[in-house]
Amino acid sequence: MRPGRHVTLIGPSGSGKTTILRLLMTLETPDSGTIQVNGDRLFPAAERERREARKKIGMVFQQFNLFPNMTVLRNLTEAPVRVLGLSPDEAEQRARDLLDLVGLADRTDARPSQLSGGQQQRVAIARALAMRPQVLLLDEVTSALDPELVAGVLDVLRDIATTTDITMLCVTHEMNFARDISDEVMMFDSGKVIESGPPEKIFSGAEHERTREFLGAVL
Ligand SMILES: Nc1ncnc2c1ncn2[C@@H]1O[C@H](COP(=O)(O)OP(=O)(O)OP(=O)(O)O)[C@@H](O)[C@H]1O
Ligand SMILES: [Mg+2]
């Protein structure tokens, strides 16, 4: 996939969307086949090589998964200091810049439990960006949010899509968002990509009956 490309994965429940992201995040191991990201091998690869490749990939989950016992700021500085070897000052500066980007510059000292779901998810996005990923994996990041909080999170993602060259791979049921930001939409069914193309083609002129049926149900 070219750098900066935005791809949306759609398809019915159980079709393998999350599994693909988890494989890329090395949270799952494939039984066979190879996986490369921007030329770096993830599978098969020596542990060291995989770890290096893995550093270039960030993921945001439906359920935020913030460190509950750390402040917002520390959630963002922990991995850059430990994994990337940034100095605490450098990590903190980067964290503050990112919290500014996601509109939470005033909540650095809060604990995750003191934030709304939408705020927690924006922290989770900032935390992923703090690792300077080349590739960002987003798995239904607005699905657990109250409806009125969804727009704020999507705005942040739109911002990232338009102002950075981070490659985004996004599982979402927000079809308007997908239409706006995607270069390509991939339709999954039973573990396979059955159809892919630019959003205007998939959303208005899908070739597969299965795709039309799915979109008919969710749009
Ligand atoms: N390690 C694995 N090996 C084989 N099959 C798996 C593995 N992990 C998950 N699966 C199966 O793959 C299928 C796809 O699951 P997955 O969670 O990727 O679907 P999904 O498209 O994300 O669905 P949803 O929209 O509900 O989140 C499921 O039937 C699941 O049980
Ligand atoms: Mg899933």
CSV table of C-alpha atoms and ligand atoms in Angstrom, one decimal:
chain,number,residue,atom,x,y,z
A,1,MET,CA,0.0,0.0,0.0
A,2,ARG,CA,1.3,3.5,-0.9
A,3,PRO,CA,2.2,5.8,2.1
A,4,GLY,CA,-0.6,8.1,3.0
A,5,ARG,CA,-3.3,5.9,1.5
A,6,HIS,CA,-6.6,5.6,3.3
A,7,VAL,CA,-8.3,2.2,3.0
A,8,THR,CA,-11.6,1.3,4.6
A,9,LEU,CA,-12.6,-2.3,5.4
A,10,ILE,CA,-16.3,-3.0,5.3
A,11,GLY,CA,-18.3,-6.3,5.5
A,12,PRO,CA,-20.5,-8.3,7.7
A,13,SER,CA,-19.8,-9.4,11.2
A,14,GLY,CA,-17.3,-12.3,11.3
A,15,SER,CA,-16.0,-11.6,7.8
A,16,GLY,CA,-12.4,-11.1,9.0
A,17,LYS,CA,-11.9,-7.4,9.3
A,18,THR,CA,-10.6,-7.3,12.8
A,19,THR,CA,-8.5,-10.5,12.1
A,20,ILE,CA,-6.7,-8.6,9.3
A,21,LEU,CA,-5.8,-5.7,11.6
A,22,ARG,CA,-4.8,-8.0,14.4
A,23,LEU,CA,-2.5,-9.9,12.1
A,24,LEU,CA,-0.9,-6.6,11.0
A,25,MET,CA,-0.5,-5.6,14.7
A,26,THR,CA,1.1,-9.1,15.3
A,27,LEU,CA,-1.5,-9.8,17.9
A,28,GLU,CA,-2.3,-12.9,15.8
A,29,THR,CA,0.0,-15.3,13.9
A,30,PRO,CA,-0.9,-16.5,10.5
A,31,ASP,CA,-0.9,-20.2,9.9
A,32,SER,CA,0.6,-19.7,6.5
A,33,GLY,CA,1.5,-17.0,4.0
A,34,THR,CA,3.6,-13.8,4.3
A,35,ILE,CA,2.8,-10.3,5.6
A,36,GLN,CA,4.9,-7.3,4.7
A,37,VAL,CA,4.2,-3.7,5.6
A,38,ASN,CA,6.0,-1.0,3.5
A,39,GLY,CA,8.6,-3.6,2.6
A,40,ASP,CA,9.2,-4.7,6.2
A,41,ARG,CA,8.5,-8.3,6.9
A,42,LEU,CA,6.2,-9.2,9.8
A,43,PHE,CA,5.6,-12.9,8.9
A,44,PRO,CA,7.7,-14.9,8.5
A,45,ALA,CA,10.4,-12.9,10.1
A,46,ALA,CA,12.9,-13.1,13.0
A,47,GLU,CA,11.6,-11.8,16.2
A,48,ARG,CA,13.9,-8.8,16.0
A,49,GLU,CA,12.9,-7.9,12.5
A,50,ARG,CA,9.2,-8.3,13.4
A,51,ARG,CA,9.6,-6.0,16.4
A,52,GLU,CA,11.3,-3.3,14.3
A,53,ALA,CA,8.5,-3.5,11.6
A,54,ARG,CA,5.9,-3.5,14.3
A,55,LYS,CA,7.1,-0.2,15.7
A,56,LYS,CA,5.9,1.5,12.5
A,57,ILE,CA,2.3,0.4,13.1
A,58,GLY,CA,-0.2,1.8,15.6
A,59,MET,CA,-3.6,0.6,16.4
A,60,VAL,CA,-6.7,2.1,18.0
A,61,PHE,CA,-9.4,-0.3,19.4
A,62,GLN,CA,-13.2,0.0,19.9
A,63,GLN,CA,-12.7,-0.1,23.7
A,64,PHE,CA,-9.9,2.5,23.9
A,65,ASN,CA,-7.7,0.3,26.1
A,66,LEU,CA,-6.0,3.2,27.9
A,67,PHE,CA,-3.8,2.5,30.9
A,68,PRO,CA,-6.3,3.2,33.7
A,69,ASN,CA,-3.8,3.9,36.4
A,70,MET,CA,-1.8,6.5,34.4
A,71,THR,CA,-2.6,10.2,33.7
A,72,VAL,CA,-3.5,11.1,30.2
A,73,LEU,CA,0.0,12.6,29.7
A,74,ARG,CA,1.7,9.4,30.9
A,75,ASN,CA,-0.5,7.3,28.6
A,76,LEU,CA,1.1,9.2,25.8
A,77,THR,CA,4.7,9.3,27.1
A,78,GLU,CA,5.1,5.7,28.4
A,79,ALA,CA,5.7,3.8,25.2
A,80,PRO,CA,7.8,6.5,23.4
A,81,VAL,CA,10.2,6.6,26.3
A,82,ARG,CA,10.3,2.8,26.9
A,83,VAL,CA,10.1,1.5,23.4
A,84,LEU,CA,11.5,4.3,21.2
A,85,GLY,CA,14.0,5.6,23.8
A,86,LEU,CA,12.8,9.2,23.7
A,87,SER,CA,13.9,11.4,26.5
A,88,PRO,CA,11.1,12.2,29.0
A,89,ASP,CA,11.2,15.9,27.9
A,90,GLU,CA,11.0,15.1,24.3
A,91,ALA,CA,8.2,12.6,24.9
A,92,GLU,CA,6.3,15.1,26.9
A,93,GLN,CA,6.5,17.8,24.3
A,94,ARG,CA,5.3,15.4,21.6
A,95,ALA,CA,2.5,14.3,23.9
A,96,ARG,CA,1.4,17.9,24.6
A,97,ASP,CA,1.4,18.7,20.8
A,98,LEU,CA,-0.8,15.6,20.2
A,99,LEU,CA,-3.2,16.4,23.0
A,100,ASP,CA,-3.6,19.8,21.5
A,101,LEU,CA,-4.3,18.2,18.1
A,102,VAL,CA,-7.1,16.1,19.6
A,103,GLY,CA,-8.5,19.0,21.6
A,104,LEU,CA,-7.5,17.8,25.0
A,105,ALA,CA,-4.6,20.0,25.9
A,106,ASP,CA,-6.3,20.9,29.2
A,107,ARG,CA,-6.8,17.3,30.4
A,108,THR,CA,-3.2,16.2,30.7
A,109,ASP,CA,-3.4,15.3,34.4
A,110,ALA,CA,-6.8,13.6,34.3
A,111,ARG,CA,-7.2,9.8,34.6
A,112,PRO,CA,-9.0,8.0,31.8
A,113,SER,CA,-11.9,7.2,34.1
A,114,GLN,CA,-12.5,11.0,34.5
A,115,LEU,CA,-13.0,11.4,30.8
A,116,SER,CA,-16.0,10.8,28.5
A,117,GLY,CA,-15.8,8.0,26.0
A,118,GLY,CA,-15.2,10.4,23.2
A,119,GLN,CA,-12.3,12.0,25.1
A,120,GLN,CA,-10.8,8.7,26.0
A,121,GLN,CA,-10.9,7.6,22.4
A,122,ARG,CA,-9.2,10.9,21.3
A,123,VAL,CA,-6.5,10.1,23.9
A,124,ALA,CA,-6.1,6.6,22.5
A,125,ILE,CA,-5.7,8.1,19.0
A,126,ALA,CA,-3.1,10.6,20.3
A,127,ARG,CA,-1.3,7.7,22.1
A,128,ALA,CA,-1.1,5.8,18.9
A,129,LEU,CA,0.3,8.8,17.1
A,130,ALA,CA,2.9,9.4,19.8
A,131,MET,CA,4.7,6.4,18.4
A,132,ARG,CA,5.0,8.2,15.0
A,133,PRO,CA,3.5,5.3,13.1
A,134,GLN,CA,3.7,5.0,9.4
A,135,VAL,CA,0.5,3.0,9.4
A,136,LEU,CA,-2.5,3.5,11.7
A,137,LEU,CA,-5.0,0.7,12.2
A,138,LEU,CA,-8.5,1.7,13.4
A,139,ASP,CA,-11.0,-0.9,14.4
A,140,GLU,CA,-14.5,0.5,14.8
A,141,VAL,CA,-13.2,3.3,17.0
A,142,THR,CA,-16.5,5.1,17.2
A,143,SER,CA,-18.7,2.0,17.8
A,144,ALA,CA,-18.7,2.1,21.6
A,145,LEU,CA,-19.4,5.8,21.8
A,146,ASP,CA,-22.6,7.7,22.6
A,147,PRO,CA,-23.9,9.1,19.3
A,148,GLU,CA,-23.2,12.7,20.2
A,149,LEU,CA,-19.5,11.9,20.8
A,150,VAL,CA,-18.9,10.2,17.4
A,151,ALA,CA,-18.5,13.4,15.4
A,152,GLY,CA,-15.7,14.8,17.5
A,153,VAL,CA,-13.6,11.6,17.1
A,154,LEU,CA,-14.3,11.4,13.3
A,155,ASP,CA,-13.2,15.1,13.0
A,156,VAL,CA,-9.9,14.1,14.6
A,157,LEU,CA,-9.5,11.3,12.2
A,158,ARG,CA,-10.3,13.5,9.2
A,159,ASP,CA,-7.7,15.9,10.4
A,160,ILE,CA,-5.1,13.2,10.6
A,161,ALA,CA,-6.1,11.9,7.1
A,162,THR,CA,-5.8,15.4,5.6
A,163,THR,CA,-2.7,16.7,7.4
A,164,THR,CA,-0.4,13.7,7.7
A,165,ASP,CA,1.0,11.1,5.4
A,166,ILE,CA,0.1,8.3,7.7
A,167,THR,CA,-1.4,5.3,5.9
A,168,MET,CA,-4.8,4.5,7.5
A,169,LEU,CA,-6.5,1.2,7.5
A,170,CYS,CA,-9.9,1.7,9.0
A,171,VAL,CA,-12.8,-0.7,9.9
A,172,THR,CA,-15.9,1.4,10.3
A,173,HIS,CA,-19.6,1.5,9.9
A,174,GLU,CA,-19.6,5.2,9.4
A,175,MET,CA,-20.2,5.2,5.7
A,176,ASN,CA,-20.2,8.9,5.2
A,177,PHE,CA,-16.9,9.2,6.8
A,178,ALA,CA,-15.6,6.3,4.8
A,179,ARG,CA,-16.8,7.9,1.6
A,180,ASP,CA,-15.0,11.2,2.5
A,181,ILE,CA,-11.6,9.9,3.5
A,182,SER,CA,-11.1,6.7,1.6
A,183,ASP,CA,-8.9,6.2,-1.4
A,184,GLU,CA,-10.2,2.7,-1.5
A,185,VAL,CA,-12.9,0.6,0.1
A,186,MET,CA,-12.5,-3.2,0.5
A,187,MET,CA,-15.5,-5.4,1.0
A,188,PHE,CA,-14.9,-8.5,3.1
A,189,ASP,CA,-17.0,-11.6,3.1
A,190,SER,CA,-16.1,-15.0,4.7
A,191,GLY,CA,-12.4,-14.0,5.3
A,192,LYS,CA,-11.8,-12.7,1.8
A,193,VAL,CA,-11.8,-9.4,0.0
A,194,ILE,CA,-14.6,-10.0,-2.5
A,195,GLU,CA,-14.5,-6.5,-4.1
A,196,SER,CA,-12.5,-3.3,-3.7
A,197,GLY,CA,-12.3,0.1,-5.4
A,198,PRO,CA,-12.7,3.8,-4.9
A,199,PRO,CA,-15.6,4.7,-2.6
A,200,GLU,CA,-17.8,6.2,-5.3
A,201,LYS,CA,-17.7,2.9,-7.2
A,202,ILE,CA,-18.3,0.6,-4.2
A,203,PHE,CA,-21.0,2.8,-2.7
A,204,SER,CA,-22.9,3.5,-5.9
A,205,GLY,CA,-21.9,0.9,-8.4
A,206,ALA,CA,-20.8,-2.3,-6.6
A,207,GLU,CA,-20.4,-5.3,-8.8
A,208,HIS,CA,-21.1,-8.0,-6.3
A,209,GLU,CA,-24.7,-8.7,-5.1
A,210,ARG,CA,-23.2,-9.4,-1.7
A,211,THR,CA,-21.7,-5.9,-1.5
A,212,ARG,CA,-25.0,-4.2,-2.6
A,213,GLU,CA,-26.9,-6.3,-0.1
A,214,PHE,CA,-24.6,-5.4,2.7
A,215,LEU,CA,-24.6,-1.7,1.8
A,216,GLY,CA,-28.4,-1.8,1.5
A,217,ALA,CA,-28.6,-3.0,5.1
A,218,VAL,CA,-26.1,-0.5,6.6
A,219,LEU,CA,-26.6,2.7,4.6
B,1,LIG,N1,-6.6,-16.8,15.0
B,1,LIG,C1,-7.6,-17.2,14.3
B,1,LIG,N2,-7.6,-18.3,13.5
B,1,LIG,C2,-8.7,-18.6,12.8
B,1,LIG,N3,-9.9,-18.0,12.9
B,1,LIG,C3,-10.0,-16.9,13.6
B,1,LIG,C4,-8.9,-16.4,14.4
B,1,LIG,N4,-9.3,-15.3,15.1
B,1,LIG,C5,-10.5,-15.1,14.7
B,1,LIG,N5,-11.0,-16.0,13.9
B,1,LIG,C6,-12.3,-16.1,13.3
B,1,LIG,O1,-12.4,-15.3,12.2
B,1,LIG,C7,-13.7,-14.9,11.9
B,1,LIG,C8,-13.6,-13.4,11.7
B,1,LIG,O2,-13.6,-12.7,12.8
B,1,LIG,P1,-13.3,-11.1,12.9
B,1,LIG,O3,-13.4,-10.7,14.3
B,1,LIG,O4,-12.1,-10.8,12.1
B,1,LIG,O5,-14.6,-10.5,12.1
B,1,LIG,P2,-15.0,-9.0,11.9
B,1,LIG,O6,-15.2,-8.8,10.5
B,1,LIG,O7,-14.1,-8.1,12.6
B,1,LIG,O8,-16.5,-9.0,12.6
B,1,LIG,P3,-17.2,-7.8,13.5
B,1,LIG,O9,-17.8,-6.8,12.5
B,1,LIG,O10,-18.2,-8.5,14.2
B,1,LIG,O11,-16.2,-7.2,14.3
B,1,LIG,C9,-14.5,-15.2,13.2
B,1,LIG,O12,-15.3,-16.3,12.9
B,1,LIG,C10,-13.4,-15.6,14.2
B,1,LIG,O13,-13.9,-16.6,15.0
B,2,MG,MG,-14.3,-6.8,14.2
